[in-house]
């Protein structure tokens, strides 16, 4: 309740304990490396024409980035009393309504945050054209300032790449660099994009996390595209980050690329009851954790190489069924 009603007041205390300035610096650097990697990939896409590429790169360059916590903190102008829980909740709700009404007729506040600092989540906002990473997600297993780059690019880099590609997925691509609902794709490129998404739908439709219950490839399409593209971009950014440095020595017997993929897999490690999984298969636009890992990894030649996957093995999908979008 404190997070839901006084999120930024709580957040100020939270970041003091859990989010040192070095973390912010490091994450910003990662975001910029991911941006460079995505720009390189867009430039080299064989299915997208020059005109659309130019627009896509303009949009990518304009991406706003928010890391950790807001630059200016919100003031909560209502009384919080120790012995009045119900009253506190009502005053918080009244404050929130007034706060929203006060925005009417005013220009957009681009400094506003859609999540509180302690939230373990991230988002891309198409109308603001920005990616946002609250301090809550900038901790293990997503990010560890003490871990080596390979692990951080595999985990947080994967998530950053995921959010970035949302700017260009089936819904995000409908908004331009300023966040206006405006088409900037040529018809031919839009068609080429859509035809490439069919392979993603097919791949995920085939997953059967519970006996007789499949992933819905259409429902989860946007998120799966973001996972597949995000992982690819993160790996490219990791490799870019090595430039000029000697190849990193294995740690605990694992090479840099292997640690990258272990970092990615650790992000979606979870437990879920069958009934909850069944419900989510019907309602959640995200695939289950296991498929969020095996789906993207089994499409990636960089993964086969890192772990020596041979043709015909389940984690190496045939070239002709492998979707290649970003
Ligand atoms: Zn997403």
CSV table of N, CA, C and O and ligand atoms in Angstrom, one decimal, residues 122-124 162-163 166 169 222-223 226-227 286 292, ligand 1:
chain,number,residue,atom,x,y,z
A,122,UNK,N,9.8,-2.8,-16.1
A,122,UNK,CA,10.3,-1.8,-17.0
A,122,UNK,C,9.3,-1.6,-18.0
A,122,UNK,O,8.4,-2.4,-18.2
A,123,UNK,N,9.3,-0.5,-18.8
A,123,UNK,CA,8.4,-0.3,-19.9
A,123,UNK,C,8.9,0.6,-21.0
A,123,UNK,O,9.9,1.4,-20.8
A,124,UNK,N,8.3,0.5,-22.1
A,124,UNK,CA,8.4,1.4,-23.2
A,124,UNK,C,7.1,2.1,-23.4
A,124,UNK,O,6.1,1.5,-23.4
A,162,UNK,N,14.7,-5.7,-25.2
A,162,UNK,CA,13.3,-6.0,-25.3
A,162,UNK,C,12.4,-4.8,-25.3
A,162,UNK,O,11.6,-4.6,-26.2
A,163,UNK,N,12.7,-3.9,-24.4
A,163,UNK,CA,11.9,-2.6,-24.3
A,163,UNK,C,12.1,-1.7,-25.6
A,163,UNK,O,11.2,-1.1,-26.1
A,166,UNK,N,10.2,-2.8,-28.6
A,166,UNK,CA,8.7,-2.5,-28.5
A,166,UNK,C,8.4,-1.2,-29.2
A,166,UNK,O,7.3,-1.0,-29.7
A,169,UNK,N,7.5,-2.6,-32.6
A,169,UNK,CA,6.7,-3.9,-32.8
A,169,UNK,C,5.4,-3.5,-33.4
A,169,UNK,O,5.1,-2.4,-33.8
A,222,UNK,N,3.8,-9.7,-29.9
A,222,UNK,CA,4.6,-8.5,-29.7
A,222,UNK,C,5.7,-8.8,-28.7
A,222,UNK,O,6.8,-8.4,-28.8
A,223,UNK,N,5.4,-9.5,-27.6
A,223,UNK,CA,6.3,-9.8,-26.5
A,223,UNK,C,7.4,-10.7,-27.0
A,223,UNK,O,8.6,-10.6,-26.7
A,226,UNK,N,9.8,-9.0,-29.2
A,226,UNK,CA,10.7,-8.2,-28.3
A,226,UNK,C,11.8,-9.0,-27.7
A,226,UNK,O,12.9,-8.6,-27.5
A,227,UNK,N,11.4,-10.2,-27.3
A,227,UNK,CA,12.4,-11.1,-26.6
A,227,UNK,C,13.4,-11.6,-27.6
A,227,UNK,O,14.6,-11.6,-27.3
A,286,UNK,N,2.6,-12.1,-22.4
A,286,UNK,CA,3.9,-12.7,-22.3
A,286,UNK,C,3.9,-14.2,-22.3
A,286,UNK,O,3.0,-14.8,-21.7
A,292,UNK,N,10.1,-18.0,-22.7
A,292,UNK,CA,10.8,-16.7,-22.9
A,292,UNK,C,12.3,-16.9,-23.0
A,292,UNK,O,13.0,-16.0,-23.5
B,1,LIG,ZN1,7.4,-6.3,-23.3
